[in-house]
Short mmCIF file of C-alpha atoms in Angstrom, two decimals:
data_model
loop_
_atom_site.label_atom_id
_atom_site.label_comp_id
_atom_site.label_asym_id
_atom_site.label_seq_id
_atom_site.Cartn_x
_atom_site.Cartn_y
_atom_site.Cartn_z
CA UNK Q 1 64.25 -15.90 -3.59
CA UNK Q 2 63.96 -14.54 -0.12
CA UNK Q 3 62.74 -16.61 2.69
CA UNK Q 4 58.98 -16.42 3.28
CA UNK Q 5 59.42 -15.52 6.87
CA UNK Q 6 61.75 -12.47 6.09
CA UNK Q 7 59.16 -11.21 3.30
CA UNK Q 8 56.14 -11.67 5.86
CA UNK Q 9 57.92 -9.65 8.13
CA UNK Q 10 58.97 -7.00 5.70
CA UNK Q 11 55.19 -6.85 4.76
CA UNK Q 12 54.35 -6.60 8.55
CA UNK Q 13 56.85 -3.56 8.71
CA UNK Q 14 55.41 -1.83 5.67
CA UNK Q 15 51.83 -2.34 7.29
CA UNK Q 16 52.75 -0.89 10.67
CA UNK Q 17 54.59 2.00 8.76
CA UNK Q 18 51.98 3.25 6.64
CA UNK Q 19 48.88 2.47 8.97
CA UNK Q 20 48.68 5.79 10.66
CA UNK Q 21 48.44 7.60 7.21
CA UNK Q 22 46.04 5.25 5.77
CA UNK Q 23 44.06 3.25 8.36
CA UNK Q 24 45.06 -0.21 7.31
CA UNK Q 25 44.26 -1.86 10.51
CA UNK Q 26 43.06 -0.68 13.79
CA UNK Q 27 45.09 2.18 15.08
CA UNK Q 28 44.57 0.89 18.86
CA UNK Q 29 46.86 -1.81 19.97
CA UNK Q 30 48.14 -2.09 16.33
CA UNK Q 31 51.13 -4.40 17.02
CA UNK Q 32 48.99 -7.03 18.98
CA UNK Q 33 45.96 -6.69 16.45
CA UNK Q 34 48.88 -7.57 13.83
CA UNK Q 35 50.20 -10.40 15.68
CA UNK Q 36 46.59 -11.85 15.92
CA UNK Q 37 45.51 -10.89 12.14
CA UNK Q 38 48.71 -12.48 10.85
CA UNK Q 39 48.19 -15.60 12.98
CA UNK Q 40 44.72 -15.83 11.39
CA UNK Q 41 45.92 -15.68 7.84
CA UNK Q 42 48.52 -18.35 8.49
CA UNK Q 43 45.91 -20.41 10.10
CA UNK Q 44 43.54 -19.90 7.10
CA UNK Q 45 46.41 -20.80 4.69
CA UNK Q 46 47.16 -24.20 6.59
CA UNK Q 47 43.40 -25.01 6.47
CA UNK Q 48 43.07 -24.47 2.61
CA UNK Q 49 46.27 -26.48 2.05
CA UNK Q 50 45.12 -29.52 4.30
CA UNK Q 51 41.42 -29.28 3.13
CA UNK Q 52 41.81 -28.68 -0.46
CA UNK Q 53 45.35 -29.46 -1.79
CA UNK Q 54 46.79 -32.24 0.83
CA UNK Q 55 45.39 -35.25 -1.36
CA UNK Q 56 46.16 -33.80 -4.69
CA UNK Q 57 49.61 -32.81 -3.81
CA UNK Q 58 50.63 -36.42 -3.11
CA UNK Q 59 50.14 -37.07 -6.78
CA UNK Q 60 52.94 -34.36 -7.76
CA UNK Q 61 52.86 -30.86 -8.60
CA UNK Q 62 49.38 -29.00 -8.63
CA UNK Q 63 48.20 -27.11 -11.54
CA UNK Q 64 48.03 -23.50 -11.84
CA UNK Q 65 46.74 -21.27 -8.96
CA UNK Q 66 44.93 -18.00 -9.75
CA UNK Q 67 44.29 -16.36 -6.56
CA UNK Q 68 42.07 -13.35 -5.79
CA UNK Q 69 42.01 -11.46 -2.36
CA UNK Q 70 38.59 -9.43 -2.53
CA UNK Q 71 38.63 -6.04 -0.63
CA UNK Q 72 42.31 -6.57 0.29
CA UNK Q 73 42.73 -3.28 2.32
CA UNK Q 74 45.85 -3.69 3.99
CA UNK Q 75 46.86 -7.16 2.27
CA UNK Q 76 45.21 -9.52 4.61
CA UNK Q 77 45.24 -12.36 3.72
CA UNK Q 78 46.22 -11.76 0.59
CA UNK Q 79 49.93 -10.78 0.59
CA UNK Q 80 50.59 -13.62 3.05
CA UNK Q 81 48.78 -16.27 1.21
CA UNK Q 82 50.53 -15.12 -1.81
CA UNK Q 83 54.06 -15.34 -0.29
CA UNK Q 84 53.36 -18.69 1.04
CA UNK Q 85 51.91 -20.12 -1.92
CA UNK Q 86 54.31 -18.51 -4.12
CA UNK Q 87 57.19 -20.35 -1.95
CA UNK Q 88 55.80 -23.67 -3.00
CA UNK Q 89 56.07 -23.42 -6.57
CA UNK Q 90 57.71 -26.24 -7.90
CA UNK Q 91 57.79 -28.19 -4.81
CA UNK Q 92 56.34 -31.82 -4.69
CA UNK Q 93 53.29 -30.13 -2.82
CA UNK Q 94 53.55 -26.89 -4.75
CA UNK Q 95 51.47 -25.35 -7.89
CA UNK Q 96 53.13 -25.03 -11.16
CA UNK Q 97 52.50 -21.47 -11.04
CA UNK Q 98 50.72 -18.67 -9.11
CA UNK Q 99 49.13 -15.58 -10.20
CA UNK Q 100 47.53 -13.44 -7.56
CA UNK Q 101 45.42 -10.08 -7.73
CA UNK Q 102 44.65 -8.07 -4.78
CA UNK Q 103 41.13 -6.34 -5.33
CA UNK Q 104 40.71 -3.07 -3.57
CA UNK Q 105 38.25 -0.25 -4.09
CA UNK Q 106 39.78 2.40 -1.99
CA UNK Q 107 42.59 4.39 -3.85
CA UNK Q 108 44.83 5.08 -0.98
CA UNK Q 109 44.83 1.34 0.03
CA UNK Q 110 45.26 0.29 -3.54
CA UNK Q 111 48.45 2.48 -3.68
CA UNK Q 112 49.49 0.95 -0.54
CA UNK Q 113 49.18 -2.44 -1.89
CA UNK Q 114 50.99 -1.84 -5.16
CA UNK Q 115 54.11 -0.29 -3.17
CA UNK Q 116 54.51 -3.62 -1.34
CA UNK Q 117 55.66 -4.82 -4.93
CA UNK Q 118 58.93 -2.94 -4.08
CA UNK Q 119 59.75 -5.14 -0.83
CA UNK Q 120 63.14 -6.90 -2.15
CA UNK Q 121 62.55 -10.41 -3.55
CA UNK Q 122 58.74 -9.95 -3.38
CA UNK Q 123 56.98 -12.28 -5.55
CA UNK Q 124 55.14 -9.85 -7.93
CA UNK Q 125 51.31 -9.51 -7.78
CA UNK Q 126 48.87 -7.64 -9.49
CA UNK Q 127 46.68 -4.75 -7.71
CA UNK Q 128 43.19 -4.27 -9.19
CA UNK Q 129 41.76 -0.83 -7.99
CA UNK Q 130 37.89 -1.25 -8.28
CA UNK Q 131 34.94 -3.05 -7.20
CA UNK Q 132 34.78 -6.95 -7.89
CA UNK Q 133 32.79 -7.23 -10.79
CA UNK Q 134 33.99 -4.25 -12.44
CA UNK Q 135 37.73 -5.05 -12.71
CA UNK Q 136 39.44 -6.72 -15.52
CA UNK Q 137 42.63 -8.86 -15.43
CA UNK Q 138 45.36 -8.32 -18.04
CA UNK Q 139 45.25 -10.93 -20.52
CA UNK Q 140 47.55 -14.04 -19.95
CA UNK Q 141 45.10 -15.15 -17.05
CA UNK Q 142 44.53 -18.75 -17.44
CA UNK Q 143 47.07 -20.92 -19.21
CA UNK Q 144 45.85 -24.49 -18.29
CA UNK Q 145 49.42 -25.67 -19.23
CA UNK Q 146 49.32 -29.60 -20.06
CA UNK Q 147 45.56 -29.69 -19.93
CA UNK Q 148 45.47 -29.64 -16.01
CA UNK Q 149 42.34 -27.31 -15.07
CA UNK Q 150 43.82 -24.35 -12.86
CA UNK Q 151 42.71 -23.96 -9.31
CA UNK Q 152 40.91 -20.44 -8.66
CA UNK Q 153 41.05 -19.31 -5.08
CA UNK Q 154 39.12 -16.44 -3.81
CA UNK Q 155 39.17 -14.89 -0.26
CA UNK Q 156 36.96 -12.61 1.26
CA UNK Q 157 37.28 -11.16 4.61
CA UNK Q 158 34.45 -9.15 6.11
CA UNK Q 159 33.21 -8.44 2.37
CA UNK Q 160 29.39 -9.34 1.88
CA UNK Q 161 29.42 -10.99 -1.59
CA UNK Q 162 27.57 -14.00 -2.13
CA UNK Q 163 28.67 -17.03 -4.27
CA UNK Q 164 26.73 -15.94 -7.17
CA UNK Q 165 28.26 -12.57 -6.84
CA UNK Q 166 31.88 -14.15 -6.65
CA UNK Q 167 31.17 -16.19 -10.07
CA UNK Q 168 29.87 -13.21 -11.48
CA UNK Q 169 32.92 -11.10 -10.73
CA UNK Q 170 35.21 -13.89 -11.94
CA UNK Q 171 33.40 -14.15 -15.16
CA UNK Q 172 33.69 -10.29 -15.79
CA UNK Q 173 37.46 -9.95 -14.83
CA UNK Q 174 38.37 -12.51 -17.79
CA UNK Q 175 37.53 -12.00 -21.54
CA UNK Q 176 37.79 -15.98 -21.99
CA UNK Q 177 37.51 -18.62 -19.26
CA UNK Q 178 38.93 -22.05 -19.69
CA UNK Q 179 36.35 -24.88 -20.29
CA UNK Q 180 37.25 -26.20 -16.70
CA UNK Q 181 38.61 -24.97 -13.59
CA UNK Q 182 38.13 -25.53 -9.85
CA UNK Q 183 36.95 -22.58 -7.82
CA UNK Q 184 37.50 -22.36 -3.86
CA UNK Q 185 35.96 -19.33 -1.90
CA UNK Q 186 37.63 -18.91 1.51
CA UNK Q 187 35.54 -16.37 3.76
CA UNK Q 188 36.49 -14.81 7.16
CA UNK Q 189 33.68 -14.03 9.15
CA UNK Q 190 33.41 -10.84 11.49
CA UNK Q 191 33.27 -9.89 14.30
CA UNK Q 192 36.38 -12.25 15.12
CA UNK Q 193 37.19 -12.89 11.55
CA UNK Q 194 36.90 -16.45 12.16
CA UNK Q 195 37.71 -18.65 9.00
#
């Protein structure tokens, strides 16, 4: 598997390349804006790991991670978090497996996100084109191997869904849910996208 820094840089290049045609991030000061957004995504990832996965990791490998990035747009933080979590699989502080779904209602942005799976050695992820609550995941979602309850991480960036709407959409996405699972909702708040 390619180095996570190389994959994130390849993602950044694609984002910059397609931004003019699809308007994925601001067209003003795009490079500086990308630097800031990528820094926010890395900071959010570290905060999630320290706050929710640090203590659990000391006991060994974490359970399965099911990650949803709602309103993914240009893939921030979804693609960056997917790459960083995927590079921890099997490590002493990593998850046993990572499954990622980027949820995007706008067709052109969903097309762009699907295109990112073509980046050499990109860990595969799914793109769900539609609104949260109306999308379904392919079966084979939860496995709960070894009886460990999976962790569901949902990130939202400038998307106005309350917790009940997030849970309702999760329920609608799967035909069956395991008896127990842990849900973490990570929000970025505008205008500065504070995590």
